[in-house]
XYZ file of C-alpha atoms in Angstrom:
538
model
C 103.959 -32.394 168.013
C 107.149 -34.667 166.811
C 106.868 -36.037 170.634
C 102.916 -36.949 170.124
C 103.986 -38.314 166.729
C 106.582 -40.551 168.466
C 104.106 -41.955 171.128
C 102.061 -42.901 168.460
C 104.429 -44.944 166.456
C 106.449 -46.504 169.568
C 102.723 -47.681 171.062
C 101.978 -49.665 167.214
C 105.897 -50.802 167.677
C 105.074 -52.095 171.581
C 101.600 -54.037 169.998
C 104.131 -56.402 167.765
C 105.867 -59.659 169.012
C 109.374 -59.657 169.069
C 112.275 -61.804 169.801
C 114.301 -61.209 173.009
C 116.770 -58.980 172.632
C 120.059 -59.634 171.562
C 123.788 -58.931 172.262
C 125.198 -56.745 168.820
C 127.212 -59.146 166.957
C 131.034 -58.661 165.202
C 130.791 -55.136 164.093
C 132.690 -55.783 161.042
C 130.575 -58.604 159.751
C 127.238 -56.195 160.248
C 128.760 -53.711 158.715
C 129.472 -55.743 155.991
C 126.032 -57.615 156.032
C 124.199 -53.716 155.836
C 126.256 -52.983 152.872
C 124.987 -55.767 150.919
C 121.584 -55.927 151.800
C 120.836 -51.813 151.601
C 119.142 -51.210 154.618
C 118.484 -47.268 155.048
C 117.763 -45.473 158.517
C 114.296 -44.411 158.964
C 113.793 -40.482 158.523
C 114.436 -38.678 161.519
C 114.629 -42.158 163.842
C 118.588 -41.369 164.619
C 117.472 -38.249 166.447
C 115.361 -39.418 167.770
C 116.070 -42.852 169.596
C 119.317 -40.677 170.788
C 116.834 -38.956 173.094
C 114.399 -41.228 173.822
C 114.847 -45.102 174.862
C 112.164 -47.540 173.304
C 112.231 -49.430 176.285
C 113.283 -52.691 174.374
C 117.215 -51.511 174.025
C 119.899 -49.416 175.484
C 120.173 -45.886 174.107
C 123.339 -45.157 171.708
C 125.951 -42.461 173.004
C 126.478 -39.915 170.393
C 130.020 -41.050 170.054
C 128.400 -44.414 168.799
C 130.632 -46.110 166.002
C 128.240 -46.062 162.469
C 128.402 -50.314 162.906
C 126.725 -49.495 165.810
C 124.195 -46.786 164.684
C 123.729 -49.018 161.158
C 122.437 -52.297 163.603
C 120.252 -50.318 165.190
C 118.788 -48.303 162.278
C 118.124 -52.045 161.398
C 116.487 -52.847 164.651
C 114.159 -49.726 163.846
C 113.293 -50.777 160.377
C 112.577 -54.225 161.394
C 110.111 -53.172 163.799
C 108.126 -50.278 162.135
C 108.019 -52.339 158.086
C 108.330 -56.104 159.642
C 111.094 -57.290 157.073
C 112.397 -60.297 156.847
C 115.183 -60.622 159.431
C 119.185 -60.735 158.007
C 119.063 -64.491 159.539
C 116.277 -66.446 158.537
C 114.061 -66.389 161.318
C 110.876 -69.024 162.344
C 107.151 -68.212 162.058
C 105.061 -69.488 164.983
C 101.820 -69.150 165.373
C 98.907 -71.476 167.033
C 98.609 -74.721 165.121
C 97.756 -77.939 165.839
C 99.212 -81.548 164.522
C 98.563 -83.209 161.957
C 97.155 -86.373 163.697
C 95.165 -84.145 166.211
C 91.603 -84.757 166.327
C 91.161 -80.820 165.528
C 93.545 -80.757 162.582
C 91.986 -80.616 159.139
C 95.053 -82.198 157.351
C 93.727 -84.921 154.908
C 96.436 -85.725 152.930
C 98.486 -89.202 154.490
C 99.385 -90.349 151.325
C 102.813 -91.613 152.277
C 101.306 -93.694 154.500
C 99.752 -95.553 151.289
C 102.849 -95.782 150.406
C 104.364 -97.305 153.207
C 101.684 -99.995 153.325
C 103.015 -101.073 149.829
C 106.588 -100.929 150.689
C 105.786 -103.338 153.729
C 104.642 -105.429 151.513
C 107.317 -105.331 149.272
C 109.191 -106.915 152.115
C 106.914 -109.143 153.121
C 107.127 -110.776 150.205
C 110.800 -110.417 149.764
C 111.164 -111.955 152.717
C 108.878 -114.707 152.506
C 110.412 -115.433 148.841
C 113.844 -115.561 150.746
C 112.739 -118.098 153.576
C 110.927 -120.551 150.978
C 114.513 -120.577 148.862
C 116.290 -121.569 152.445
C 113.072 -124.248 153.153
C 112.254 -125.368 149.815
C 114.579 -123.995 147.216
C 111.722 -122.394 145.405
C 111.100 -118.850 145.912
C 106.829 -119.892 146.227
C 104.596 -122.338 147.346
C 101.740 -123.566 144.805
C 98.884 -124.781 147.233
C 96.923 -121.589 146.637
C 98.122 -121.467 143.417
C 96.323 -124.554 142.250
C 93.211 -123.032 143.736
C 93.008 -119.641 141.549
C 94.210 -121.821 138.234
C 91.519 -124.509 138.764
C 88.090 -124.485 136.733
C 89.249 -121.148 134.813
C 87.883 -122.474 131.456
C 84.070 -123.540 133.521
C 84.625 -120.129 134.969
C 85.454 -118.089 132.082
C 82.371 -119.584 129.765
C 79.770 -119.898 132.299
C 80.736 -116.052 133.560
C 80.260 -115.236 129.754
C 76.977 -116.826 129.135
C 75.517 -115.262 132.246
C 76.231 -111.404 131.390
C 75.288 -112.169 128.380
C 71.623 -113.526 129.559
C 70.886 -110.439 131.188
C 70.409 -108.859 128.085
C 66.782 -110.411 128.188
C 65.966 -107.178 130.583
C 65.873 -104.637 126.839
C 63.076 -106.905 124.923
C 61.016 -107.182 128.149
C 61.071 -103.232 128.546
C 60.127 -102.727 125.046
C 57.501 -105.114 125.541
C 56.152 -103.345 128.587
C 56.401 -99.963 127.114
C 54.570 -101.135 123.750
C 51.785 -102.727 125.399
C 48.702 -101.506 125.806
C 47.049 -104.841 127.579
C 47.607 -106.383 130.734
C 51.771 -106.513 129.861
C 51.925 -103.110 130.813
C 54.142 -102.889 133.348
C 51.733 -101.317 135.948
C 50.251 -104.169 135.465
C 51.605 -107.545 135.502
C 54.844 -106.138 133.967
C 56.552 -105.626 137.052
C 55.405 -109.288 138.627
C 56.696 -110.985 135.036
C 59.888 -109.268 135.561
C 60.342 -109.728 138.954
C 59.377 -113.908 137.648
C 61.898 -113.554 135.163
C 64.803 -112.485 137.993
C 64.383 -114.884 140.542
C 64.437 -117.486 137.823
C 67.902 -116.215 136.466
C 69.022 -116.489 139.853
C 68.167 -119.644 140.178
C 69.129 -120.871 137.125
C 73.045 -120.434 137.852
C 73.645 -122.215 140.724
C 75.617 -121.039 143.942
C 76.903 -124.527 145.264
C 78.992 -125.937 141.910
C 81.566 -128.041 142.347
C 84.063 -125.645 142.212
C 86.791 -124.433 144.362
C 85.958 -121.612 146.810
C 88.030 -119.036 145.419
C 85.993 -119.714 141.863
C 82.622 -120.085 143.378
C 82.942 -116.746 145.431
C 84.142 -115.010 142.241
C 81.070 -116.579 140.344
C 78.537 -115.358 143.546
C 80.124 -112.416 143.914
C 79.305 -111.687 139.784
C 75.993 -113.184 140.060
C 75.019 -110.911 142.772
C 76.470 -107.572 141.030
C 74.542 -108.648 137.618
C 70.887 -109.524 139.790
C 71.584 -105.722 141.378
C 71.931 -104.435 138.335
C 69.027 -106.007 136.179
C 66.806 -104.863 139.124
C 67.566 -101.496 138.815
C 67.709 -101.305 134.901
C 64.366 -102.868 135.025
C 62.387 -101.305 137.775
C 63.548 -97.913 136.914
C 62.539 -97.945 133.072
C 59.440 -99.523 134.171
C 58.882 -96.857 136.198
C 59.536 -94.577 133.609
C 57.396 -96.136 130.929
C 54.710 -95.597 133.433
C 55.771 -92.304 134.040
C 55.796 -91.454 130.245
C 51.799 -92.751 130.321
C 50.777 -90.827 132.714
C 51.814 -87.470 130.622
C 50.689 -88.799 127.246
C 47.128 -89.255 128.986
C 47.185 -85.821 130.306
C 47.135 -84.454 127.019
C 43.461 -85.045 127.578
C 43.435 -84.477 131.188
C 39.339 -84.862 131.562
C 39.753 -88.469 131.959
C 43.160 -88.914 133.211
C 45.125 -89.023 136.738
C 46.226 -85.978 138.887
C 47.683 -87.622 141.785
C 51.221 -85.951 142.261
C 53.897 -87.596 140.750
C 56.174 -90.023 142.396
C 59.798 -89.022 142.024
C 61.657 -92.627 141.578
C 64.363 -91.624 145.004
C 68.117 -91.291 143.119
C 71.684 -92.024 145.023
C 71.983 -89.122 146.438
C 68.274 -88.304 147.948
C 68.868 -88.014 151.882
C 66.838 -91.044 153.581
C 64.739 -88.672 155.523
C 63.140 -87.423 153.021
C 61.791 -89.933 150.806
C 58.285 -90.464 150.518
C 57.968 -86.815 151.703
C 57.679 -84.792 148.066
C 53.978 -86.185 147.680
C 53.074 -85.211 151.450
C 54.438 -80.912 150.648
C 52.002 -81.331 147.103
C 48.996 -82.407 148.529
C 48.514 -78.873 149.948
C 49.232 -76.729 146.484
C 45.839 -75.127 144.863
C 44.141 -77.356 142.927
C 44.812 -74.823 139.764
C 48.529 -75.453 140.078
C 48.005 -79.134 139.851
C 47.668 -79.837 135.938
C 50.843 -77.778 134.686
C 53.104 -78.866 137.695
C 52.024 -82.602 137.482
C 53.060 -82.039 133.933
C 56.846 -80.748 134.438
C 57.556 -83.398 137.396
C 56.599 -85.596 135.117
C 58.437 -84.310 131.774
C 61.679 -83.595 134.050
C 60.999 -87.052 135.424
C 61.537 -88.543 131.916
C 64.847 -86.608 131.214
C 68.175 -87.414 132.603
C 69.867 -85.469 135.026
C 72.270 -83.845 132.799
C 69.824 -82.992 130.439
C 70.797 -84.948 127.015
C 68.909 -88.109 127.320
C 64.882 -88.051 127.577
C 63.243 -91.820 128.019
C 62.570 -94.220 125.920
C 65.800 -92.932 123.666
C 68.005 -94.923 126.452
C 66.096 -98.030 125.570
C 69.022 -99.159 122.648
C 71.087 -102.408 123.139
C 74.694 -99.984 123.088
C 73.266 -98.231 125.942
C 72.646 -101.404 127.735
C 75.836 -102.655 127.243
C 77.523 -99.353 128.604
C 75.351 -99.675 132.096
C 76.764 -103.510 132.261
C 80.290 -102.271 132.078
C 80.192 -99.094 134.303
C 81.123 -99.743 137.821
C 77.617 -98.620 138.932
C 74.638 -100.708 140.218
C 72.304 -97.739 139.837
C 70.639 -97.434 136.567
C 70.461 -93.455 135.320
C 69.855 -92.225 131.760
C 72.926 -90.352 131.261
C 76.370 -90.704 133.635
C 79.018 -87.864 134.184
C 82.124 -88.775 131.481
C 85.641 -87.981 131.566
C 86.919 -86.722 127.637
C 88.973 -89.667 126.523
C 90.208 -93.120 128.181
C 93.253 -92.707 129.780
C 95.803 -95.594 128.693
C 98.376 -95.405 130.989
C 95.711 -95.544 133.623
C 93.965 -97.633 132.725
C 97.315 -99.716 131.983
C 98.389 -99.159 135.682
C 95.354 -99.978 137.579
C 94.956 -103.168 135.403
C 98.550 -104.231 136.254
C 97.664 -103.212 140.339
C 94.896 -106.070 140.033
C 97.029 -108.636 139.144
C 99.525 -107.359 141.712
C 97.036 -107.525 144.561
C 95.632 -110.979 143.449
C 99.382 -112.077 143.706
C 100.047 -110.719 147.032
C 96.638 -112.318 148.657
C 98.138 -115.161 147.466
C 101.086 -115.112 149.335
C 99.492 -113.950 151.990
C 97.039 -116.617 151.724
C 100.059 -119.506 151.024
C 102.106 -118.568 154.162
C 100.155 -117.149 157.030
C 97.025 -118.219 156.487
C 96.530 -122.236 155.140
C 99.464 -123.164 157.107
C 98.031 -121.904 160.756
C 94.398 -123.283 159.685
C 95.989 -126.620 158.721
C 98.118 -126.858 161.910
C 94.746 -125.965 164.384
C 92.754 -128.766 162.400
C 95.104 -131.297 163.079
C 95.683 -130.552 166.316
C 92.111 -130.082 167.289
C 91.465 -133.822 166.038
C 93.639 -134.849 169.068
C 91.976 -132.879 171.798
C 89.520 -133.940 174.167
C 89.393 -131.196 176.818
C 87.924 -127.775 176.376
C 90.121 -125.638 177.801
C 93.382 -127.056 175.359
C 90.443 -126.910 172.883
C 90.085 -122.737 173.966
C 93.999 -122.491 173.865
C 94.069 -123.688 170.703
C 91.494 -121.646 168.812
C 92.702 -118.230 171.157
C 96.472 -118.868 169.434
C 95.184 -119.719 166.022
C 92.646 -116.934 165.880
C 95.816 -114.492 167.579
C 98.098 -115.761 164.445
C 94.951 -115.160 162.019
C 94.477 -111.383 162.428
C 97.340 -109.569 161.060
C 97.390 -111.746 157.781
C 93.462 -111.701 157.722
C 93.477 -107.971 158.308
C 96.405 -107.464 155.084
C 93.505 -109.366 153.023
C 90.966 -107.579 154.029
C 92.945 -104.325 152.877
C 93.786 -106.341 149.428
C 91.120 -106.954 148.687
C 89.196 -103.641 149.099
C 92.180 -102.544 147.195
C 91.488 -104.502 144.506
C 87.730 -104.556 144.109
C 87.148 -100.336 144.907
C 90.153 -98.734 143.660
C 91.629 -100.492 140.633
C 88.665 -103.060 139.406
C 86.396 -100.686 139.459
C 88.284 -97.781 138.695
C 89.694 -99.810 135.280
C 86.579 -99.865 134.513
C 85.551 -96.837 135.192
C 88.753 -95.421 133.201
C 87.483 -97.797 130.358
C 84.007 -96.164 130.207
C 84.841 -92.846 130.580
C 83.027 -92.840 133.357
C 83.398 -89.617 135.880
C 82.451 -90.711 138.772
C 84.640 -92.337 140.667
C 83.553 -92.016 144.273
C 83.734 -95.512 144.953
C 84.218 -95.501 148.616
C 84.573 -92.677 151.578
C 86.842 -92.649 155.047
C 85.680 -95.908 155.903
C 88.968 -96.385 158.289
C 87.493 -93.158 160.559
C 84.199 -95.420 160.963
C 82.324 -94.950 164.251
C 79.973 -97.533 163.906
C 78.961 -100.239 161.446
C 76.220 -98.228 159.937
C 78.542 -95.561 159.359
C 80.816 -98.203 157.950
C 78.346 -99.800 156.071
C 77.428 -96.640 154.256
C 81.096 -95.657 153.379
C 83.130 -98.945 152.532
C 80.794 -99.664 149.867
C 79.018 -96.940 147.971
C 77.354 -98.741 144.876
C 75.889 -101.245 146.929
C 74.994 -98.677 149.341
C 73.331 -96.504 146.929
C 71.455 -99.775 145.621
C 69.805 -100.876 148.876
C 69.020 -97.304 149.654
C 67.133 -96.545 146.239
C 65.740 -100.143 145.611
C 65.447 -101.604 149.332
C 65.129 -98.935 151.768
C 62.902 -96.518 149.150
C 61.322 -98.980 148.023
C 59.905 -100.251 151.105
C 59.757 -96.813 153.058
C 56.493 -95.589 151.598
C 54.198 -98.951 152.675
C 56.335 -99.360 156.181
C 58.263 -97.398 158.951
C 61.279 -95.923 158.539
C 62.663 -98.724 161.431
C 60.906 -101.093 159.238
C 62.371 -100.495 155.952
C 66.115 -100.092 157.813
C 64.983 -104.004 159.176
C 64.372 -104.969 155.922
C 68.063 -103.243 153.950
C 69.705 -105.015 156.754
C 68.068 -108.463 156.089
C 68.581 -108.141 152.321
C 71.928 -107.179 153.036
C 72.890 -109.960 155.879
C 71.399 -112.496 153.137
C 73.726 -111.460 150.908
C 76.842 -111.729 153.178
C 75.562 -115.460 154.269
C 75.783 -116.093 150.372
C 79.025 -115.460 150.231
C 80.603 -117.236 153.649
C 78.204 -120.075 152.181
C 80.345 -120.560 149.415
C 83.325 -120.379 150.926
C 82.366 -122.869 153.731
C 80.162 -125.068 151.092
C 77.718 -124.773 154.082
C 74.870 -122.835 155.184
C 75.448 -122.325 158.963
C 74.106 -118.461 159.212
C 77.159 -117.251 160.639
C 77.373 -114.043 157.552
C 73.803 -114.004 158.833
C 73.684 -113.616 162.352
C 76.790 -110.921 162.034
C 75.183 -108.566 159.677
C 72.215 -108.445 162.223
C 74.511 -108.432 165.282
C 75.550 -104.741 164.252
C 72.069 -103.491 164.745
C 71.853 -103.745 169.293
C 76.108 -102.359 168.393
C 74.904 -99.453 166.375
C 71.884 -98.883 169.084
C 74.640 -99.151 172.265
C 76.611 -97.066 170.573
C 74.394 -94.567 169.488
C 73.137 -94.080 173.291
C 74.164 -90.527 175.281
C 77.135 -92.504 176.974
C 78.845 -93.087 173.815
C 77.628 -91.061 171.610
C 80.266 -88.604 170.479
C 83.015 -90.345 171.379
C 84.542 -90.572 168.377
C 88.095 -91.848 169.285
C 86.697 -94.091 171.486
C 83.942 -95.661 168.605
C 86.428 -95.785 166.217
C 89.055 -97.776 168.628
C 85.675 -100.405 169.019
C 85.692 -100.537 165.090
C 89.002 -101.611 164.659
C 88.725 -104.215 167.129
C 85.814 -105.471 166.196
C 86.961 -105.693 162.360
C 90.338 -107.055 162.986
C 88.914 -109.756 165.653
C 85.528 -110.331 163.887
C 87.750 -111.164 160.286
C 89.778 -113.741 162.374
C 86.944 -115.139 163.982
């Protein structure tokens, strides 16, 4: 029975990995280690191993010394409760790296850091060369650029986010109206008037410098986005709040299903598809459900704010400053504004705007400068090629540090100041952009408020009246139009180049999306890189 008992317990020993064997060590100094620690033979396992060998270690003669008999009492222990060794001893076990495709380690926050320690000496050593060149630690070409028309800037900035304000009286007007101003009516044509007249009415091509006019775009842009959706989605909801004040007499009124206006986070496939699933309910079901789409329609997501209470000018003035260019009733919000946040991210912005400019003052005007002058000189194309190959190879690294910077600057501390300033909670201003596999992947995780805009006002929009490949044509024109904007006013010329790159990523997206490459995501995202770093060059 003992001998059953033993087989038992020596085939659970055998089914647990252990170290090789080992030689016993100085008697003395295991002796000594034993006493210390307490270990304790197990009940009956002296007997027994005298007998019987476990196969792993030589059995002790009965003459044994008790150093002897005490190590491998230890031995036993080990085995049969799987203590922790005397000597600190190594868990293994099957694990992968943390840069292996298959890991699911997210955290490379010291990389962050290195990025700003490089450059830290970058512009340490850059400071250092200009005192040997010059004997001034900076240059002030760029300098001059980013001081220039600040006062134009500043008051013509001002006076346009102020003249967006126009967008409350109109709604209230629409709302109120019971005429042809309602905005079901010719509401939505006057407002729609009223935008591309703003737009028009602040100029893109001032005679400013480029670093001012892009600034002043870039601004005009954000504040067009957002009147839109302010607008569009309290007209909506004005005619939304119609539709269930006439059902109170529901004899004469409308029973089409309601149209859900399509928020951030509704997946693409599936707008335009709520009305399809309640065309098939019983008609006797159709009154008291038309009722609570609507009702829920008209009160925010969170449940505190039911249309038209929104329509006040503080609650305008909170969508303006929250780093959002979709209009909702009600936003998420933190408790209180974090200071020294908000303190911190305020003093990053100034910090990145500095080092662009450094960036910007020594390896970027200086190689553009040198390739002008010495295309003027050149008649044959191939010293012509040799040229623009070595400028462009000088132009990525710096142009690929700005590109960083300035995504830096506009996604994580701009709009997170902001953000901390409004108490508003969410700040999911941007995804894994860097683990991109194509540009429509990219495109949907660089940017997220514009994203979310020309899904919900572009692509929803225009997806019930056309296809879905249709109304992805159309976000991508809107978009590419906006891009050309912007190299326009950098260039001071319209040449389509923003253009004809935006819609260059559509036959990429479609090559890459074929059954040679798709899934190969190492491979995509190696294409992405090179494509950004030479495409920002180019």
């Amino acid at each position: 029975m003992a001998h059953s008992s033993f087989s038992e317990q020596s085939a659970e020993l055998d089914n647990v990995l252990r170290p090789r064997p080992i030689k016993p060590g100085n008697p003395m100094v295991l002796r000594t280690q034993v006493q210390e620690v307490g270990l304790k033979p197990l009940n009956g396992i002296e007997a027994l191993h005298s007998e019987i060998s476990s196969g792993r270690s030589t059995p002790l003669p009965p003459d044994a010394p008790p150093s002897v008999k005490s190590i491998s009492s230890a031995r036993k222990q080990v085995r049969a409760q799987q203590k922790q060794r005397l000597f600190p001893s190594i868990d293994y076990a099957a694990r992968v790296s943390h840069f292996d495709r298959r890991s699911d380690y997210r955290d490379f926050r010291g990389f962050f850091v290195l990025f700003w320690i490089g450059l830290a000496i970058m512009v340490l050593t850059t400071m250092l060369r200009n005192i040997k060149d010059t004997g001034y630690p900076l240059r002030v070409r760029v300098w001059a650029l980013l001081t220039a028309n600040t006062w134009q800037l500043g008051l013509s900035d001002l006076a346009m986010v102020v003249s967006t304000g126009l967008c409350l009286p109109l709604q209230l007007v629409f709302r109120r109206s019971n005429s042809w101003l309602r905005w079901s009516d010719f509401g939505m044509a006057i407002q729609s008037f009223f935008q591309l007249a703003w737009a028009a009415f602040w100029p893109f091509m001032l005679n400013w410098t480029w670093t001012a006019q892009v600034f002043f775009t870039l601004h005009t842009l954000v504040l067009l986005m957002k009147m839109h959706s302010y607008s569009f989605y309290n007209g909506h909801l004005s005619t939304t709040e119609r539709r269930l004040s006439a059902l109170d007499k529901p004899e004469n009124a409308s029973t089409a299903a309601a149209v859900r206006y399509p928020s951030s986070s509704t997946d693409l496939s599936n707008i335009n598809t709520e009305t399809e699933k309640k065309k098939h309910e019983d008609d006797k079901e159709i009154l008291s459900r038309l009722r609570e789409d609507l009702a829920l329609e008209l009160t925010s997501p969170l449940g505190r704010v039911t249309y038209p209470q929104n329509l006040t000018p503080i609650n305008y003035i909170d969508y303006i400053l929250c780093p959002t260019l979709c209009y909702e009733l009600e936003y998420p919000r933190t408790e209180k504004i974090q200071w020294v946040e908000l303190s911190w991210k305020t003093l990053a912005v100034f910090g990145c705007i500095f080092l662009l400019t450094i960036t910007s003052e020594e390896f970027i005007v200086p190689v553009l400068h040198d390739s002008a002058l010495r295309l003027d000189g050149v008649d044959s194309l191939s010293e012509m090629g040799l040229i623009l190959a070595e400028s462009i190879s000088l132009l990525l690294f710096p142009f690929m540090v700005t590109f960083l910077l300035v995504f830096l600057v506009i996604f994580e501390y701009v709009l997170g100041a902001f953000a901390e300033l409004t108490c508003f909670a969410d700040r999911h201003f941007y995804s894994d952009w860097w683990n991109s596999c194509d540009w429509l992947e990219f495109s949907r995780e660089w940017n997220i408020p514009v994203h979310h805009f020309l899904r919900r006002h572009v692509y929803g929009a225009s997806r019930p009246h056309v296809s879905r490949n249709m109304a992805t044509l159309i976000t991508f024109l809107v978009s590419a139009f906006g891009h050309e904007l912007v190299m326009g006013c950098i260039t001071k010329k319209l040449r389509g180049y923003g253009f004809l790159a935006q819609m260059m990523q559509l036959p990429i997206v479609a090559l890459q999306r074929t059954k040679f490459v798709r899934g190969r995501r190492l491979f995509n995202n190696i294409c992405f890189w090179i494509s950004m770093i030479l495409g920002l060059a180019m």
